[in-house]
Coordinates of C-alpha atoms and ligand atoms in Angstrom, one line a residue:
M841 CA 14.4 10.8 -12.6
K842 CA 10.5 10.1 -13.4
I843 CA 9.0 7.3 -11.2
A844 CA 6.4 5.3 -11.1
A845 CA 5.9 3.6 -7.7
L846 CA 3.7 1.3 -6.4
A847 CA 2.4 1.2 -3.0
G848 CA 0.1 -0.3 -0.5
G849 CA -0.3 1.1 3.2
V850 CA 1.8 2.2 5.8
G851 CA 5.1 1.7 4.6
G852 CA 4.3 2.0 1.2
A853 CA 3.1 5.3 1.4
K854 CA 6.5 6.1 3.7
L855 CA 8.8 5.2 0.8
A856 CA 6.3 7.4 -1.6
H857 CA 6.6 10.4 0.9
G858 CA 10.4 10.2 1.6
L859 CA 10.3 9.8 -2.5
A860 CA 7.9 13.5 -2.6
Q861 CA 10.0 15.3 -1.2
L862 CA 13.1 14.8 -3.7
L863 CA 10.9 14.8 -6.6
P864 CA 9.1 17.5 -8.3
P865 CA 5.2 16.9 -9.2
E866 CA 5.9 15.5 -12.6
D867 CA 8.0 13.6 -11.7
L868 CA 6.5 10.6 -9.3
T869 CA 3.1 9.1 -9.8
V870 CA 1.8 6.7 -7.0
I871 CA -0.1 3.8 -7.9
V872 CA -1.6 2.4 -4.9
N873 CA -3.6 -0.5 -4.3
T874 CA -7.5 -0.6 -3.8
G875 CA -7.9 -4.7 -3.3
D876 CA -8.1 -3.2 0.4
D877 CA -11.1 -0.9 0.3
F878 CA -14.7 -1.5 0.8
E879 CA -18.2 -0.7 2.1
H880 CA -18.5 -0.1 5.8
L881 CA -21.3 2.3 7.2
G882 CA -22.7 3.2 4.1
L883 CA -19.5 4.7 3.2
Y884 CA -16.7 3.7 0.7
I885 CA -13.4 3.2 2.9
C886 CA -10.1 3.2 0.4
P887 CA -7.6 2.8 3.2
D888 CA -4.5 2.6 1.4
L889 CA -5.3 5.1 -1.1
D890 CA -6.2 7.4 2.1
T891 CA -3.2 6.3 4.2
V892 CA -0.9 7.8 1.2
C893 CA -3.1 10.6 1.0
Y894 CA -2.9 11.8 4.0
T895 CA 0.9 10.8 4.1
L896 CA 2.2 13.2 2.1
A897 CA 0.0 15.8 2.8
G898 CA 1.5 15.8 6.2
L899 CA -2.3 14.9 7.6
A900 CA -1.1 11.4 8.8
N901 CA -1.1 9.9 12.2
P902 CA 1.9 9.5 13.3
E903 CA 1.3 6.5 15.6
T904 CA -0.8 4.4 13.5
G905 CA 0.0 5.4 10.0
W906 CA -2.7 5.2 9.1
G907 CA -6.1 7.6 10.1
R908 CA -5.3 11.4 10.6
A909 CA -3.0 13.2 13.4
D910 CA -4.9 14.9 16.6
E911 CA -7.9 12.2 15.5
T912 CA -11.9 12.9 17.4
W913 CA -13.6 9.7 18.0
N914 CA -16.8 11.1 18.4
A915 CA -18.5 9.6 16.8
I916 CA -17.5 5.8 16.4
S917 CA -17.8 6.2 20.0
N918 CA -21.2 6.9 19.5
I919 CA -21.7 4.7 16.8
E920 CA -20.4 1.1 19.6
R921 CA -23.2 3.2 22.0
L922 CA -25.9 2.4 19.2
G923 CA -24.8 -1.4 18.8
G924 CA -22.9 -0.1 15.9
P925 CA -20.1 -2.1 14.8
A926 CA -16.9 -0.3 16.2
W927 CA -14.4 -2.4 15.0
F928 CA -13.2 -0.9 11.7
R929 CA -12.2 2.3 13.7
L930 CA -13.2 6.0 11.9
G931 CA -12.4 9.3 13.0
D932 CA -14.4 12.5 13.0
N933 CA -11.8 13.9 10.4
D934 CA -11.5 10.5 8.0
L935 CA -15.1 10.3 8.4
A936 CA -15.6 13.6 6.6
T937 CA -13.3 11.9 3.5
H938 CA -15.8 8.6 3.7
I939 CA -18.7 10.6 3.1
E940 CA -17.4 13.1 0.4
R941 CA -16.7 10.1 -1.3
A942 CA -19.2 7.9 -0.4
R943 CA -21.5 11.2 -1.9
R944 CA -19.4 11.7 -5.2
L945 CA -19.2 7.4 -6.0
K946 CA -23.0 7.5 -5.8
E947 CA -23.2 10.6 -7.9
G948 CA -21.7 8.1 -10.1
Q949 CA -17.9 10.2 -10.1
M950 CA -15.0 8.1 -10.5
L951 CA -13.1 7.1 -7.7
S952 CA -9.6 8.3 -9.0
Q953 CA -11.2 11.4 -10.3
I954 CA -12.7 11.6 -6.8
T955 CA -8.8 11.3 -5.6
R956 CA -7.4 13.9 -7.8
D957 CA -9.8 16.7 -5.9
F958 CA -9.3 15.8 -3.3
C959 CA -5.0 15.5 -3.5
K960 CA -6.1 19.2 -4.6
A961 CA -7.9 20.4 -1.3
W962 CA -5.4 18.7 0.3
N963 CA -2.2 20.6 -1.4
I964 CA -0.8 16.9 -2.9
G965 CA 1.6 18.5 -5.9
H966 CA 2.1 14.3 -6.8
T967 CA 0.1 12.5 -9.1
I968 CA -2.0 9.4 -6.6
L969 CA -4.0 7.3 -8.6
P970 CA -6.2 3.9 -7.6
M971 CA -4.9 1.2 -9.3
S972 CA -8.4 1.0 -10.5
D973 CA -11.5 2.5 -11.0
S974 CA -13.2 -0.8 -11.0
P975 CA -14.2 -2.0 -7.3
V976 CA -11.5 -5.1 -7.0
R977 CA -11.6 -7.0 -3.4
T978 CA -9.0 -8.7 -1.8
I979 CA -10.4 -12.1 -0.3
V980 CA -8.3 -14.1 2.5
N981 CA -7.9 -17.6 2.5
T982 CA -8.1 -19.0 5.8
D983 CA -8.2 -22.3 7.5
E984 CA -11.4 -20.6 9.2
G985 CA -12.6 -20.2 5.5
E986 CA -12.7 -17.3 3.3
L987 CA -12.4 -13.6 5.1
A988 CA -12.6 -10.5 3.5
F989 CA -9.4 -8.2 3.6
Q990 CA -10.7 -6.3 6.6
E991 CA -12.6 -9.0 8.3
Y992 CA -9.2 -10.8 8.5
F993 CA -6.7 -8.0 9.4
V994 CA -8.8 -5.8 11.4
R995 CA -11.9 -7.6 13.2
R996 CA -9.5 -11.0 13.1
R997 CA -6.0 -9.2 13.7
C998 CA -4.4 -11.2 11.4
E999 CA -5.0 -14.3 13.9
P1000 CA -6.5 -17.3 11.4
R1001 CA -3.5 -19.0 9.3
V1002 CA -3.3 -18.2 5.8
T1003 CA -3.9 -20.6 3.0
G1004 CA -4.0 -18.3 -0.3
F1005 CA -5.3 -15.3 -1.4
R1006 CA -7.7 -14.4 -4.4
F1007 CA -8.8 -10.5 -5.8
D1008 CA -12.1 -10.5 -6.9
G1009 CA -13.0 -8.2 -9.7
V1010 CA -9.8 -8.0 -11.0
E1011 CA -10.5 -9.6 -14.4
F1012 CA -12.6 -7.6 -14.9
A1013 CA -10.7 -4.3 -13.6
E1014 CA -8.8 -1.7 -16.0
P1015 CA -6.2 0.4 -14.6
A1016 CA -7.4 4.1 -13.7
P1017 CA -6.7 6.6 -16.3
G1018 CA -2.9 7.4 -15.9
V1019 CA -1.9 4.7 -15.0
K1020 CA -0.5 2.9 -18.2
E1021 CA 0.5 6.3 -19.3
A1022 CA 2.6 7.1 -15.5
I1023 CA 4.4 3.8 -16.1
Q1024 CA 4.9 4.4 -19.7
S1025 CA 6.5 7.3 -19.4
A1026 CA 8.6 6.2 -16.3
D1027 CA 12.5 5.9 -16.0
A1028 CA 11.2 3.4 -13.1
V1029 CA 9.0 1.7 -11.9
M1030 CA 9.5 1.4 -7.7
I1031 CA 7.9 -0.9 -5.7
C1032 CA 7.2 0.8 -2.5
P1033 CA 7.8 -2.2 0.8
S1034 CA 4.8 -3.1 0.9
N1035 CA 2.8 -6.4 1.7
P1036 CA 3.5 -8.2 -1.7
W1037 CA 0.6 -10.2 -1.2
V1038 CA -2.1 -8.2 -0.9
S1039 CA -0.8 -4.5 -1.2
V1040 CA 1.4 -5.1 -4.2
D1041 CA 0.2 -8.6 -6.1
P1042 CA -3.2 -6.7 -6.7
I1043 CA -1.7 -3.7 -8.2
L1044 CA 0.7 -6.0 -10.5
K1045 CA -2.3 -7.9 -11.8
I1046 CA -4.3 -5.0 -13.1
V1047 CA -1.3 -3.2 -14.9
G1048 CA -0.4 -6.3 -16.3
A1049 CA 3.6 -6.8 -17.9
I1050 CA 6.0 -4.0 -16.8
E1051 CA 7.8 -2.8 -19.7
K1052 CA 10.5 -1.1 -17.5
K1053 CA 13.2 -1.3 -14.7
V1054 CA 12.0 -2.2 -11.5
V1055 CA 12.9 -1.5 -8.1
A1056 CA 11.8 -3.1 -5.5
V1057 CA 12.1 -2.4 -1.8
S1058 CA 11.8 -4.9 0.7
P1059 CA 9.4 -5.1 3.5
I1060 CA 11.1 -8.2 5.7
I1061 CA 14.3 -7.1 7.6
A1062 CA 15.7 -10.1 9.3
G1063 CA 12.6 -11.9 9.4
R1064 CA 10.4 -9.5 10.5
T1065 CA 7.4 -6.9 9.0
V1066 CA 7.7 -3.5 10.5
K1067 CA 4.2 -3.8 10.4
G1068 CA 1.7 -5.9 8.9
P1069 CA 1.5 -9.6 8.4
A1070 CA 3.7 -10.3 5.5
A1071 CA 6.2 -12.2 7.6
K1072 CA 3.3 -14.0 8.7
M1073 CA 1.6 -15.0 5.7
Y1074 CA 5.2 -16.0 4.0
A1075 CA 5.8 -18.5 6.7
E1076 CA 2.2 -19.7 6.5
L1077 CA 2.6 -20.2 3.3
G1078 CA 5.4 -22.5 4.0
V1079 CA 8.0 -20.3 2.7
E1080 CA 10.4 -18.8 4.9
P1081 CA 9.8 -14.9 5.7
S1082 CA 13.1 -13.2 4.2
A1083 CA 13.8 -10.6 2.4
L1084 CA 15.0 -13.1 -0.3
A1085 CA 11.6 -14.4 -0.5
V1086 CA 10.3 -11.4 -1.4
A1087 CA 12.7 -11.1 -3.7
N1088 CA 12.2 -14.5 -5.4
H1089 CA 8.5 -13.4 -4.9
Y1090 CA 8.9 -10.3 -7.9
R1091 CA 11.7 -12.1 -9.0
S1092 CA 10.3 -12.1 -13.3
I1093 CA 9.8 -8.5 -12.9
L1094 CA 13.0 -7.3 -10.6
R1095 CA 15.9 -5.8 -12.3
G1096 CA 17.0 -4.2 -8.6
F1097 CA 16.2 -4.8 -4.8
V1098 CA 16.9 -3.1 -1.9
L1099 CA 18.0 -5.2 1.3
D1100 CA 18.4 -4.4 4.5
N1101 CA 21.6 -4.2 6.1
A1102 CA 20.7 -6.7 8.9
D1103 CA 20.4 -9.1 5.2
L1104 CA 23.3 -8.6 3.9
K1105 CA 23.9 -12.6 3.8
Y1106 CA 20.8 -13.0 0.8
E1107 CA 22.6 -10.3 -1.4
P1108 CA 24.7 -13.4 -3.2
Q1109 CA 21.4 -15.4 -3.8
V1110 CA 19.3 -12.4 -4.5
K1111 CA 21.9 -12.0 -7.3
E1112 CA 22.2 -15.7 -8.3
L1113 CA 18.5 -14.8 -9.4
N1114 CA 19.8 -12.2 -11.5
I1115 CA 19.1 -9.4 -9.6
M1116 CA 21.0 -6.7 -8.8
T1117 CA 21.5 -5.3 -5.3
L1118 CA 21.7 -2.0 -2.8
T1119 CA 22.1 -2.6 0.7
T1120 CA 21.2 -0.1 2.9
D1121 CA 19.5 1.1 6.1
T1122 CA 16.0 0.9 5.1
L1123 CA 14.1 1.4 8.6
M1124 CA 12.3 4.4 7.7
N1125 CA 11.5 6.0 11.8
D1126 CA 11.1 9.7 10.9
V1127 CA 10.6 11.6 8.1
E1128 CA 14.5 12.0 7.3
D1129 CA 14.9 8.6 6.6
R1130 CA 12.1 7.9 4.4
A1131 CA 13.2 10.8 2.0
R1132 CA 17.3 9.6 2.7
L1133 CA 15.9 5.3 1.8
A1134 CA 14.5 7.8 -0.9
R1135 CA 17.6 9.3 -1.9
A1136 CA 19.1 6.1 -2.0
A1137 CA 16.5 3.9 -3.9
L1138 CA 16.7 6.6 -6.8
D1139 CA 20.2 6.6 -7.1
F1140 CA 20.7 2.9 -7.2
A1141 CA 17.6 3.1 -9.4
G1142 CA 19.4 5.5 -11.9
S1143 CA 22.5 3.2 -11.6
L1144 CA 21.1 0.1 -13.5
Ligands
FO1_725 N1 -5.8 -0.8 11.0 C1 -6.8 -1.6 12.1 O1 -5.9 -2.1 12.1 N2 -7.3 -1.1 12.8 C2 -8.6 0.2 13.1 O2 -9.4 -0.3 13.2 C3 -7.9 0.8 11.4 C4 -9.4 1.5 10.7 C5 -8.6 2.9 9.8 C6 -9.5 3.7 9.3 C7 -8.6 4.1 8.4 C8 -8.1 4.0 7.0 O3 -8.2 4.4 6.3 C9 -7.3 2.9 7.8 C10 -7.6 2.2 8.4 N3 -7.1 0.7 9.1 C11 -7.1 0.1 10.3 C12 -6.0 1.1 8.7 C13 -5.6 -0.6 7.2 O4 -6.9 -1.5 7.8 C14 -4.7 -1.1 7.0 O5 -4.1 0.4 7.1 C15 -5.0 -1.5 5.8 O6 -5.8 -2.1 5.0 C16 -3.2 -2.3 5.2 O7 -2.5 -2.3 4.4

């Protein structure tokens, strides 16, 4: 089965890794959010893209989910000592990625081409694509005014109250080369358990109408997110955070929805939306869990 997976950061990367364990390289393309990207320390940081790449390459930090395993922090410690901005923790190994990417971007290379070369260097067989080669910037509207995404997420630890989102540049951004083709040739599009507001919505805006069956895996389990502020965002936007809220979020495009056993009670309401359901254990605590959930989601998608 050929899959185009849409992914944001840590949760998305985990399911993408599960899918990569099961599908041959030609059958999986992961399309990754770049709305979290930003320029920092003169470099170009693509947190979600790097999280997905490091995870599929087996290089990711197992504790944080982002950044590199066995990392050292000499550069950022020295930047801090010099009075520079150290709130965004860039490890020494990770820095090499940002320095080399910034160098190539300055030369005029496209982000998708650079990502392809990096994936080759990291021995990743599956295709990982940024959603677009053009910059898109997620802006979080809060009770304290507008904040650039990483300012909100890392610097302010998601504390300000969210009132909405804007994706600067999205109206001019074309899908990166390969994105449309991956969706067109896929048997199903799988929305990974990423933040619907800030990880998946930017990708959906870029790719436009999807004429394939779409299956989503809920990032909300029993009203909470494993990682990240999705549940907090729903609550602040006046929606009770739940798997049902996620199904509603994607209702216009979903054929199938995977929710956790803990959310069994929402199955009838999701079905009322004309969306088929699979209720299973969606927590991914280890590499085996990722493959198990991917297997269940693939079988479910195949059955629709
Ligand atoms: N997240 C944090 O909470 N604190 C950090 O200092 C931080 C640094 C960082 C460096 C590289 C990278 O690729 C990701 C990093 N992240 C950090 C994660 C990132 O901000 C978020 O995971 C995503 O943007 C949300 O999907």
